[in-house]
């Protein structure tokens, strides 16, 4: 046992075993590292009293937010309802073009990504939540898995009317994502955003997933190039807009 | 007079739940119990009593507004420290904006003042913490002063357990070097 072992144990927050304690007893530097940090400065009593009075005066009963699973279910249901409403308004023409297997794979994957996104967004709303970890992983995984799945399940690579068919899809996806974003921002207002940039990115990406879902229900062009470029382009746009909003929310 | 900063977490959680229910006495006790530790947390980072007191006031304002996001039974300290982390970041950004304007005039004076002072040997961990970079100091304060676990520290700082472990390791190594140097 040497100083490095003690440092390692301290950094891991692990209790010191007998050997480490024996080393620390003989090593002055380790003894100092183990020394507790104490409250050397006391808080001004008047200031503390002023804070206390403000808190006590304003103290009114509040209802804690529902549990994480309830919030996740609520958010997913709200986004699903929004997606089906928009898709119903613009007509679900993709349902006629998709084969049952394609439908099951494509829609369940989008739903899976959306549920994962709802978990991350709920984690962003609750200070100190363990749910928020993995936000980046979720975005990267969704942005990779969705196009890869399209390459596997759709056979056509047609680029006929690539731009003229693509732009209306991108517009519809973006407008739908915008609507979902408004819905999400109302939801997020109920929480406390400790990490605004990552929260805004996650919300932007999730809103864009709602836009992708609308396109998946509406667009009958099953060309891989069309879907990857114009449908999943909405995901990139959602992430970028979320990032921009996140930066704006940070004090400058 | 010094006193240990470790808190009775079960009692704190109970007080927070009662505070959510509108209990003024619980709110007062919670402010009294948590404030010294939070003040110390801010003071170790801003190094000015009045700034630390301002941050503490801001923290309680935000805790008050965010109190519906606390769920009874959940650990309270990671929840509070996430909000404190946010308060500190916002203050730092606001301060940086102000400092950028003042920097040109004051930097020369500050440099001259710092150069004229002879550094005094320090062998107290609390004082040596000031020699650490901010992120390392924060991690060490959360773990060593507040008694948060690695996971709770990661949750409070929006980081991963691995990153926290690495920062803590670097911080302890640097502290050791400073101790040996002194």
GROMACS .gro file of C-alpha atoms in nm:
model
  434
    1UNK     CA    1   0.000   0.000   0.000
    2UNK     CA    2   0.140   0.340  -0.095
    3UNK     CA    3   0.020   0.700  -0.145
    4UNK     CA    4  -0.112   0.628  -0.496
    5UNK     CA    5  -0.334   0.349  -0.363
    6UNK     CA    6  -0.476   0.584  -0.099
    7UNK     CA    7  -0.540   0.850  -0.366
    8UNK     CA    8  -0.715   0.594  -0.584
    9UNK     CA    9  -0.939   0.480  -0.300
   10UNK     CA   10  -1.025   0.839  -0.205
   11UNK     CA   11  -1.110   0.924  -0.566
   12UNK     CA   12  -1.340   0.623  -0.585
   13UNK     CA   13  -1.510   0.728  -0.262
   14UNK     CA   14  -1.422   0.385  -0.122
   15UNK     CA   15  -1.357   0.338   0.249
   16UNK     CA   16  -0.995   0.280   0.343
   17UNK     CA   17  -0.912  -0.075   0.442
   18UNK     CA   18  -0.672  -0.169   0.724
   19UNK     CA   19  -0.362  -0.155   0.500
   20UNK     CA   20  -0.452   0.190   0.367
   21UNK     CA   21  -0.522   0.317   0.717
   22UNK     CA   22  -0.188   0.178   0.837
   23UNK     CA   23  -0.010   0.361   0.554
   24UNK     CA   24  -0.201   0.684   0.623
   25UNK     CA   25  -0.107   0.667   0.991
   26UNK     CA   26   0.259   0.690   0.895
   27UNK     CA   27   0.232   0.927   0.597
   28UNK     CA   28   0.181   1.299   0.683
   29UNK     CA   29   0.058   1.389   0.331
   30UNK     CA   30  -0.207   1.115   0.337
   31UNK     CA   31  -0.313   1.225   0.686
   32UNK     CA   32  -0.371   1.576   0.554
   33UNK     CA   33  -0.569   1.446   0.256
   34UNK     CA   34  -0.791   1.252   0.493
   35UNK     CA   35  -0.841   1.557   0.712
   36UNK     CA   36  -1.205   1.673   0.701
   37UNK     CA   37  -1.276   2.007   0.539
   38UNK     CA   38  -1.448   2.213   0.801
   39UNK     CA   39  -1.682   2.506   0.798
   40UNK     CA   40  -1.431   2.778   0.873
   41UNK     CA   41  -1.654   3.066   0.768
   42UNK     CA   42  -1.988   3.103   0.941
   43UNK     CA   43  -2.285   3.242   0.759
   44UNK     CA   44  -2.405   3.590   0.847
   45UNK     CA   45  -2.704   3.538   1.080
   46UNK     CA   46  -2.893   3.842   0.949
   47UNK     CA   47  -2.862   3.726   0.592
   48UNK     CA   48  -2.969   3.375   0.686
   49UNK     CA   49  -3.269   3.514   0.874
   50UNK     CA   50  -3.367   3.724   0.571
   51UNK     CA   51  -3.353   3.420   0.341
   52UNK     CA   52  -3.543   3.208   0.593
   53UNK     CA   53  -3.816   3.469   0.632
   54UNK     CA   54  -3.862   3.495   0.255
   55UNK     CA   55  -3.887   3.120   0.216
   56UNK     CA   56  -4.124   3.078   0.511
   57UNK     CA   57  -4.347   3.367   0.400
   58UNK     CA   58  -4.377   3.227   0.048
   59UNK     CA   59  -4.422   2.871   0.168
   60UNK     CA   60  -4.744   2.731   0.021
   61UNK     CA   61  -4.839   2.369  -0.045
   62UNK     CA   62  -4.733   2.237  -0.384
   63UNK     CA   63  -4.803   1.904  -0.546
   64UNK     CA   64  -4.491   1.708  -0.637
   65UNK     CA   65  -4.467   1.610  -1.002
   66UNK     CA   66  -4.588   1.259  -1.085
   67UNK     CA   67  -4.340   0.970  -1.078
   68UNK     CA   68  -4.091   0.927  -1.363
   69UNK     CA   69  -4.284   0.640  -1.531
   70UNK     CA   70  -4.606   0.845  -1.517
   71UNK     CA   71  -4.432   1.149  -1.670
   72UNK     CA   72  -4.272   0.936  -1.941
   73UNK     CA   73  -4.608   0.775  -2.023
   74UNK     CA   74  -4.777   1.116  -2.029
   75UNK     CA   75  -4.515   1.268  -2.259
   76UNK     CA   76  -4.512   0.968  -2.495
   77UNK     CA   77  -4.892   0.964  -2.513
   78UNK     CA   78  -4.907   1.338  -2.580
   79UNK     CA   79  -4.651   1.310  -2.861
   80UNK     CA   80  -4.827   1.007  -3.011
   81UNK     CA   81  -5.162   1.186  -3.003
   82UNK     CA   82  -5.005   1.492  -3.166
   83UNK     CA   83  -4.837   1.278  -3.435
   84UNK     CA   84  -5.156   1.090  -3.524
   85UNK     CA   85  -5.357   1.412  -3.527
   86UNK     CA   86  -5.118   1.581  -3.773
   87UNK     CA   87  -5.081   1.264  -3.982
   88UNK     CA   88  -5.460   1.231  -3.994
   89UNK     CA   89  -5.489   1.592  -4.112
   90UNK     CA   90  -5.239   1.541  -4.396
   91UNK     CA   91  -5.360   1.185  -4.467
   92UNK     CA   92  -5.176   0.865  -4.376
   93UNK     CA   93  -5.084   0.767  -4.730
   94UNK     CA   94  -4.777   0.569  -4.627
   95UNK     CA   95  -4.995   0.300  -4.471
   96UNK     CA   96  -5.107   0.198  -4.820
   97UNK     CA   97  -4.752   0.178  -4.952
   98UNK     CA   98  -4.584  -0.004  -4.663
   99UNK     CA   99  -4.580  -0.384  -4.632
  100UNK     CA  100  -4.696  -0.515  -4.290
  101UNK     CA  101  -4.341  -0.624  -4.194
  102UNK     CA  102  -4.196  -0.287  -4.293
  103UNK     CA  103  -4.472  -0.116  -4.096
  104UNK     CA  104  -4.404  -0.317  -3.779
  105UNK     CA  105  -4.026  -0.270  -3.795
  106UNK     CA  106  -4.027   0.098  -3.894
  107UNK     CA  107  -4.298   0.219  -3.657
  108UNK     CA  108  -4.183   0.016  -3.358
  109UNK     CA  109  -3.831   0.149  -3.403
  110UNK     CA  110  -3.952   0.510  -3.416
  111UNK     CA  111  -4.170   0.443  -3.111
  112UNK     CA  112  -3.874   0.289  -2.927
  113UNK     CA  113  -3.655   0.591  -3.003
  114UNK     CA  114  -3.936   0.824  -2.891
  115UNK     CA  115  -3.982   0.641  -2.559
  116UNK     CA  116  -3.606   0.653  -2.500
  117UNK     CA  117  -3.620   1.026  -2.580
  118UNK     CA  118  -3.910   1.078  -2.339
  119UNK     CA  119  -3.703   0.910  -2.065
  120UNK     CA  120  -3.411   1.146  -2.131
  121UNK     CA  121  -3.632   1.457  -2.147
  122UNK     CA  122  -3.805   1.365  -1.818
  123UNK     CA  123  -3.458   1.316  -1.667
  124UNK     CA  124  -3.365   1.667  -1.780
  125UNK     CA  125  -3.666   1.812  -1.595
  126UNK     CA  126  -3.582   1.665  -1.257
  127UNK     CA  127  -3.269   1.796  -1.080
  128UNK     CA  128  -3.027   1.520  -0.992
  129UNK     CA  129  -3.217   1.259  -1.191
  130UNK     CA  130  -3.026   0.952  -1.303
  131UNK     CA  131  -3.247   0.924  -1.615
  132UNK     CA  132  -3.074   1.205  -1.803
  133UNK     CA  133  -2.747   1.020  -1.845
  134UNK     CA  134  -2.721   0.871  -2.191
  135UNK     CA  135  -2.882   1.161  -2.378
  136UNK     CA  136  -2.599   1.183  -2.630
  137UNK     CA  137  -2.593   0.808  -2.675
  138UNK     CA  138  -2.968   0.809  -2.747
  139UNK     CA  139  -2.937   1.081  -3.013
  140UNK     CA  140  -2.640   0.919  -3.184
  141UNK     CA  141  -2.798   0.572  -3.169
  142UNK     CA  142  -3.128   0.701  -3.312
  143UNK     CA  143  -2.951   0.894  -3.588
  144UNK     CA  144  -2.759   0.578  -3.686
  145UNK     CA  145  -3.012   0.300  -3.630
  146UNK     CA  146  -3.307   0.463  -3.808
  147UNK     CA  147  -3.129   0.520  -4.144
  148UNK     CA  148  -2.960   0.179  -4.120
  149UNK     CA  149  -3.297   0.012  -4.071
  150UNK     CA  150  -3.434   0.200  -4.372
  151UNK     CA  151  -3.145   0.069  -4.581
  152UNK     CA  152  -3.234  -0.284  -4.471
  153UNK     CA  153  -3.613  -0.274  -4.504
  154UNK     CA  154  -3.656  -0.053  -4.811
  155UNK     CA  155  -3.518  -0.168  -5.146
  156UNK     CA  156  -3.558   0.137  -5.371
  157UNK     CA  157  -3.283   0.395  -5.414
  158UNK     CA  158  -3.476   0.597  -5.672
  159UNK     CA  159  -3.384   0.964  -5.703
  160UNK     CA  160  -3.664   1.062  -5.941
  161UNK     CA  161  -3.805   1.404  -5.838
  162UNK     CA  162  -3.558   1.391  -5.552
  163UNK     CA  163  -3.579   1.761  -5.466
  164UNK     CA  164  -3.936   1.837  -5.571
  165UNK     CA  165  -4.068   1.548  -5.357
  166UNK     CA  166  -3.816   1.603  -5.083
  167UNK     CA  167  -3.876   1.967  -4.998
  168UNK     CA  168  -4.249   1.930  -4.914
  169UNK     CA  169  -4.158   1.633  -4.689
  170UNK     CA  170  -3.888   1.834  -4.513
  171UNK     CA  171  -4.131   2.123  -4.469
  172UNK     CA  172  -4.405   1.902  -4.326
  173UNK     CA  173  -4.156   1.728  -4.095
  174UNK     CA  174  -4.017   2.059  -3.976
  175UNK     CA  175  -4.359   2.215  -3.914
  176UNK     CA  176  -4.471   1.903  -3.726
  177UNK     CA  177  -4.147   1.911  -3.524
  178UNK     CA  178  -4.212   2.275  -3.444
  179UNK     CA  179  -4.560   2.190  -3.312
  180UNK     CA  180  -4.417   1.903  -3.107
  181UNK     CA  181  -4.147   2.139  -2.983
  182UNK     CA  182  -4.409   2.383  -2.853
  183UNK     CA  183  -4.582   2.093  -2.676
  184UNK     CA  184  -4.250   1.982  -2.528
  185UNK     CA  185  -4.159   2.330  -2.409
  186UNK     CA  186  -4.491   2.350  -2.220
  187UNK     CA  187  -4.408   2.016  -2.063
  188UNK     CA  188  -4.052   2.117  -1.975
  189UNK     CA  189  -4.174   2.432  -1.800
  190UNK     CA  190  -4.311   2.212  -1.524
  191UNK     CA  191  -3.961   2.100  -1.436
  192UNK     CA  192  -3.629   2.261  -1.346
  193UNK     CA  193  -3.366   2.259  -1.619
  194UNK     CA  194  -3.033   2.218  -1.448
  195UNK     CA  195  -2.852   2.160  -1.778
  196UNK     CA  196  -3.033   2.379  -2.030
  197UNK     CA  197  -2.822   2.309  -2.335
  198UNK     CA  198  -2.852   1.933  -2.316
  199UNK     CA  199  -3.222   1.963  -2.227
  200UNK     CA  200  -3.291   2.183  -2.530
  201UNK     CA  201  -3.096   1.949  -2.760
  202UNK     CA  202  -3.283   1.645  -2.632
  203UNK     CA  203  -3.619   1.823  -2.663
  204UNK     CA  204  -3.533   1.942  -3.016
  205UNK     CA  205  -3.435   1.592  -3.119
  206UNK     CA  206  -3.747   1.437  -2.967
  207UNK     CA  207  -3.969   1.697  -3.136
  208UNK     CA  208  -3.794   1.615  -3.465
  209UNK     CA  209  -3.866   1.245  -3.405
  210UNK     CA  210  -4.235   1.337  -3.388
  211UNK     CA  211  -4.187   1.509  -3.725
  212UNK     CA  212  -4.021   1.195  -3.863
  213UNK     CA  213  -4.313   0.988  -3.732
  214UNK     CA  214  -4.563   1.215  -3.912
  215UNK     CA  215  -4.365   1.168  -4.235
  216UNK     CA  216  -4.346   0.792  -4.179
  217UNK     CA  217  -4.726   0.784  -4.164
  218UNK     CA  218  -4.783   1.030  -4.446
  219UNK     CA  219  -4.514   0.993  -4.713
  220UNK     CA  220  -4.570   0.709  -4.963
  221UNK     CA  221  -4.225   0.744  -5.132
  222UNK     CA  222  -4.026   0.454  -4.994
  223UNK     CA  223  -3.693   0.539  -5.150
  224UNK     CA  224  -3.398   0.506  -4.910
  225UNK     CA  225  -3.229   0.818  -5.048
  226UNK     CA  226  -3.551   1.019  -5.005
  227UNK     CA  227  -3.615   0.900  -4.649
  228UNK     CA  228  -3.257   0.929  -4.529
  229UNK     CA  229  -3.210   1.275  -4.678
  230UNK     CA  230  -3.541   1.449  -4.629
  231UNK     CA  231  -3.710   1.262  -4.344
  232UNK     CA  232  -3.405   1.215  -4.125
  233UNK     CA  233  -3.279   1.560  -4.222
  234UNK     CA  234  -3.553   1.680  -3.988
  235UNK     CA  235  -3.368   1.507  -3.700
  236UNK     CA  236  -3.054   1.704  -3.774
  237UNK     CA  237  -3.255   2.027  -3.802
  238UNK     CA  238  -3.429   1.952  -3.471
  239UNK     CA  239  -3.098   1.890  -3.299
  240UNK     CA  240  -2.951   2.213  -3.442
  241UNK     CA  241  -3.252   2.423  -3.343
  242UNK     CA  242  -3.246   2.266  -2.995
  243UNK     CA  243  -2.878   2.346  -2.964
  244UNK     CA  244  -2.936   2.707  -3.070
  245UNK     CA  245  -3.222   2.749  -2.823
  246UNK     CA  246  -3.008   2.590  -2.551
  247UNK     CA  247  -2.731   2.839  -2.617
  248UNK     CA  248  -2.980   3.127  -2.604
  249UNK     CA  249  -3.111   3.003  -2.269
  250UNK     CA  250  -2.766   3.018  -2.112
  251UNK     CA  251  -2.677   3.356  -1.960
  252UNK     CA  252  -2.421   3.540  -2.171
  253UNK     CA  253  -1.595   2.795   1.553
  254UNK     CA  254  -1.584   2.504   1.316
  255UNK     CA  255  -1.838   2.227   1.288
  256UNK     CA  256  -1.876   1.918   1.075
  257UNK     CA  257  -2.086   1.963   0.764
  258UNK     CA  258  -2.232   1.614   0.729
  259UNK     CA  259  -2.609   1.624   0.744
  260UNK     CA  260  -2.881   1.383   0.847
  261UNK     CA  261  -3.015   1.307   0.500
  262UNK     CA  262  -3.329   1.125   0.618
  263UNK     CA  263  -3.426   1.421   0.831
  264UNK     CA  264  -3.362   1.657   0.537
  265UNK     CA  265  -3.585   1.452   0.307
  266UNK     CA  266  -3.862   1.461   0.565
  267UNK     CA  267  -3.825   1.837   0.606
  268UNK     CA  268  -3.836   1.886   0.229
  269UNK     CA  269  -4.155   1.683   0.202
  270UNK     CA  270  -4.313   1.892   0.477
  271UNK     CA  271  -4.190   2.209   0.304
  272UNK     CA  272  -4.368   2.096  -0.013
  273UNK     CA  273  -4.680   2.057   0.199
  274UNK     CA  274  -4.657   2.425   0.299
  275UNK     CA  275  -4.512   2.372   0.648
  276UNK     CA  276  -4.333   2.697   0.737
  277UNK     CA  277  -4.151   2.549   1.037
  278UNK     CA  278  -4.006   2.271   0.822
  279UNK     CA  279  -3.904   2.528   0.562
  280UNK     CA  280  -3.725   2.734   0.827
  281UNK     CA  281  -3.547   2.429   0.967
  282UNK     CA  282  -3.446   2.320   0.617
  283UNK     CA  283  -3.301   2.665   0.543
  284UNK     CA  284  -3.114   2.663   0.876
  285UNK     CA  285  -2.977   2.313   0.825
  286UNK     CA  286  -2.880   2.327   0.459
  287UNK     CA  287  -2.757   2.684   0.430
  288UNK     CA  288  -2.420   2.652   0.609
  289UNK     CA  289  -2.317   2.366   0.382
  290UNK     CA  290  -2.439   2.541   0.068
  291UNK     CA  291  -2.269   2.864   0.178
  292UNK     CA  292  -1.944   2.674   0.221
  293UNK     CA  293  -1.992   2.516  -0.123
  294UNK     CA  294  -2.033   2.858  -0.287
  295UNK     CA  295  -1.765   3.026  -0.077
  296UNK     CA  296  -1.506   2.769  -0.179
  297UNK     CA  297  -1.576   2.858  -0.540
  298UNK     CA  298  -1.629   3.234  -0.546
  299UNK     CA  299  -1.399   3.322  -0.252
  300UNK     CA  300  -1.603   3.628  -0.155
  301UNK     CA  301  -1.843   3.622   0.137
  302UNK     CA  302  -2.092   3.864  -0.015
  303UNK     CA  303  -2.094   3.680  -0.351
  304UNK     CA  304  -2.143   3.348  -0.172
  305UNK     CA  305  -2.433   3.496   0.026
  306UNK     CA  306  -2.590   3.628  -0.294
  307UNK     CA  307  -2.557   3.284  -0.452
  308UNK     CA  308  -2.713   3.126  -0.145
  309UNK     CA  309  -3.010   3.360  -0.171
  310UNK     CA  310  -3.045   3.282  -0.542
  311UNK     CA  311  -3.026   2.912  -0.461
  312UNK     CA  312  -3.315   2.931  -0.215
  313UNK     CA  313  -3.523   3.127  -0.462
  314UNK     CA  314  -3.469   2.854  -0.721
  315UNK     CA  315  -3.522   2.574  -0.471
  316UNK     CA  316  -3.851   2.739  -0.379
  317UNK     CA  317  -3.963   2.757  -0.743
  318UNK     CA  318  -3.840   2.408  -0.825
  319UNK     CA  319  -3.982   2.237  -0.516
  320UNK     CA  320  -4.255   2.048  -0.708
  321UNK     CA  321  -3.976   1.860  -0.891
  322UNK     CA  322  -3.859   1.697  -0.567
  323UNK     CA  323  -4.019   1.358  -0.515
  324UNK     CA  324  -4.065   1.244  -0.152
  325UNK     CA  325  -3.827   0.961  -0.068
  326UNK     CA  326  -3.570   1.057  -0.332
  327UNK     CA  327  -3.221   1.165  -0.216
  328UNK     CA  328  -3.237   1.538  -0.146
  329UNK     CA  329  -2.870   1.638  -0.170
  330UNK     CA  330  -2.815   1.552  -0.540
  331UNK     CA  331  -3.136   1.746  -0.612
  332UNK     CA  332  -3.015   2.052  -0.418
  333UNK     CA  333  -2.663   2.035  -0.558
  334UNK     CA  334  -2.786   2.019  -0.918
  335UNK     CA  335  -2.968   2.347  -0.856
  336UNK     CA  336  -2.660   2.488  -0.677
  337UNK     CA  337  -2.444   2.384  -0.973
  338UNK     CA  338  -2.680   2.572  -1.205
  339UNK     CA  339  -2.675   2.880  -0.978
  340UNK     CA  340  -2.295   2.879  -0.978
  341UNK     CA  341  -2.271   2.840  -1.357
  342UNK     CA  342  -2.517   3.124  -1.417
  343UNK     CA  343  -2.327   3.348  -1.176
  344UNK     CA  344  -1.997   3.256  -1.337
  345UNK     CA  345  -2.127   3.345  -1.683
  346UNK     CA  346  -2.273   3.674  -1.561
  347UNK     CA  347  -1.948   3.749  -1.381
  348UNK     CA  348  -1.738   3.665  -1.685
  349UNK     CA  349  -1.937   3.911  -1.894
  350UNK     CA  350  -1.876   4.187  -1.639
  351UNK     CA  351  -1.512   4.090  -1.596
  352UNK     CA  352  -1.445   4.102  -1.968
  353UNK     CA  353  -1.530   4.473  -1.963
  354UNK     CA  354  -1.325   4.543  -1.654
  355UNK     CA  355  -1.036   4.312  -1.730
  356UNK     CA  356  -0.820   4.551  -1.924
  357UNK     CA  357  -0.815   4.811  -1.647
  358UNK     CA  358  -0.782   4.581  -1.353
  359UNK     CA  359  -0.560   4.305  -1.482
  360UNK     CA  360  -0.242   4.506  -1.456
  361UNK     CA  361  -0.324   4.615  -1.100
  362UNK     CA  362  -0.422   4.265  -0.997
  363UNK     CA  363  -0.104   4.124  -1.146
  364UNK     CA  364   0.104   4.381  -0.964
  365UNK     CA  365  -0.073   4.311  -0.635
  366UNK     CA  366  -0.032   3.936  -0.677
  367UNK     CA  367   0.335   3.972  -0.763
  368UNK     CA  368   0.408   4.182  -0.457
  369UNK     CA  369   0.259   3.925  -0.219
  370UNK     CA  370   0.478   3.646  -0.092
  371UNK     CA  371   0.280   3.320  -0.094
  372UNK     CA  372   0.228   3.188   0.254
  373UNK     CA  373   0.278   2.819   0.315
  374UNK     CA  374  -0.054   2.638   0.345
  375UNK     CA  375  -0.107   2.301   0.501
  376UNK     CA  376  -0.481   2.307   0.546
  377UNK     CA  377  -0.691   2.111   0.297
  378UNK     CA  378  -0.963   2.379   0.292
  379UNK     CA  379  -0.709   2.640   0.184
  380UNK     CA  380  -0.534   2.414  -0.062
  381UNK     CA  381  -0.865   2.346  -0.237
  382UNK     CA  382  -0.839   2.701  -0.373
  383UNK     CA  383  -0.541   2.591  -0.580
  384UNK     CA  384  -0.750   2.342  -0.777
  385UNK     CA  385  -0.928   2.407  -1.108
  386UNK     CA  386  -1.298   2.485  -1.059
  387UNK     CA  387  -1.442   2.158  -1.184
  388UNK     CA  388  -1.202   1.951  -0.971
  389UNK     CA  389  -1.268   2.167  -0.667
  390UNK     CA  390  -1.643   2.127  -0.711
  391UNK     CA  391  -1.616   1.749  -0.733
  392UNK     CA  392  -1.396   1.732  -0.425
  393UNK     CA  393  -1.628   1.962  -0.230
  394UNK     CA  394  -1.927   1.749  -0.317
  395UNK     CA  395  -1.754   1.426  -0.222
  396UNK     CA  396  -1.541   1.534   0.072
  397UNK     CA  397  -1.748   1.809   0.230
  398UNK     CA  398  -2.102   1.711   0.145
  399UNK     CA  399  -2.044   1.338   0.156
  400UNK     CA  400  -2.208   1.269  -0.181
  401UNK     CA  401  -2.131   0.937  -0.346
  402UNK     CA  402  -1.965   0.918  -0.687
  403UNK     CA  403  -2.300   0.859  -0.852
  404UNK     CA  404  -2.470   1.144  -0.668
  405UNK     CA  405  -2.182   1.376  -0.756
  406UNK     CA  406  -2.215   1.274  -1.121
  407UNK     CA  407  -2.588   1.345  -1.109
  408UNK     CA  408  -2.537   1.684  -0.945
  409UNK     CA  409  -2.275   1.797  -1.194
  410UNK     CA  410  -2.438   1.647  -1.504
  411UNK     CA  411  -2.137   1.426  -1.557
  412UNK     CA  412  -2.063   1.056  -1.568
  413UNK     CA  413  -1.930   0.847  -1.280
  414UNK     CA  414  -1.611   0.780  -1.477
  415UNK     CA  415  -1.550   1.150  -1.538
  416UNK     CA  416  -1.612   1.231  -1.171
  417UNK     CA  417  -1.371   0.958  -1.062
  418UNK     CA  418  -1.108   1.096  -1.299
  419UNK     CA  419  -1.155   1.454  -1.178
  420UNK     CA  420  -1.141   1.343  -0.813
  421UNK     CA  421  -0.825   1.143  -0.878
  422UNK     CA  422  -0.657   1.439  -1.048
  423UNK     CA  423  -0.772   1.670  -0.769
  424UNK     CA  424  -0.630   1.445  -0.496
  425UNK     CA  425  -0.303   1.410  -0.686
  426UNK     CA  426  -0.273   1.784  -0.722
  427UNK     CA  427  -0.361   1.836  -0.355
  428UNK     CA  428  -0.092   1.586  -0.260
  429UNK     CA  429   0.163   1.774  -0.471
  430UNK     CA  430   0.064   2.103  -0.308
  431UNK     CA  431   0.091   1.945   0.037
  432UNK     CA  432   0.435   1.806  -0.039
  433UNK     CA  433   0.546   2.140  -0.184
  434UNK     CA  434   0.437   2.318   0.134
   0.00000   0.00000   0.00000
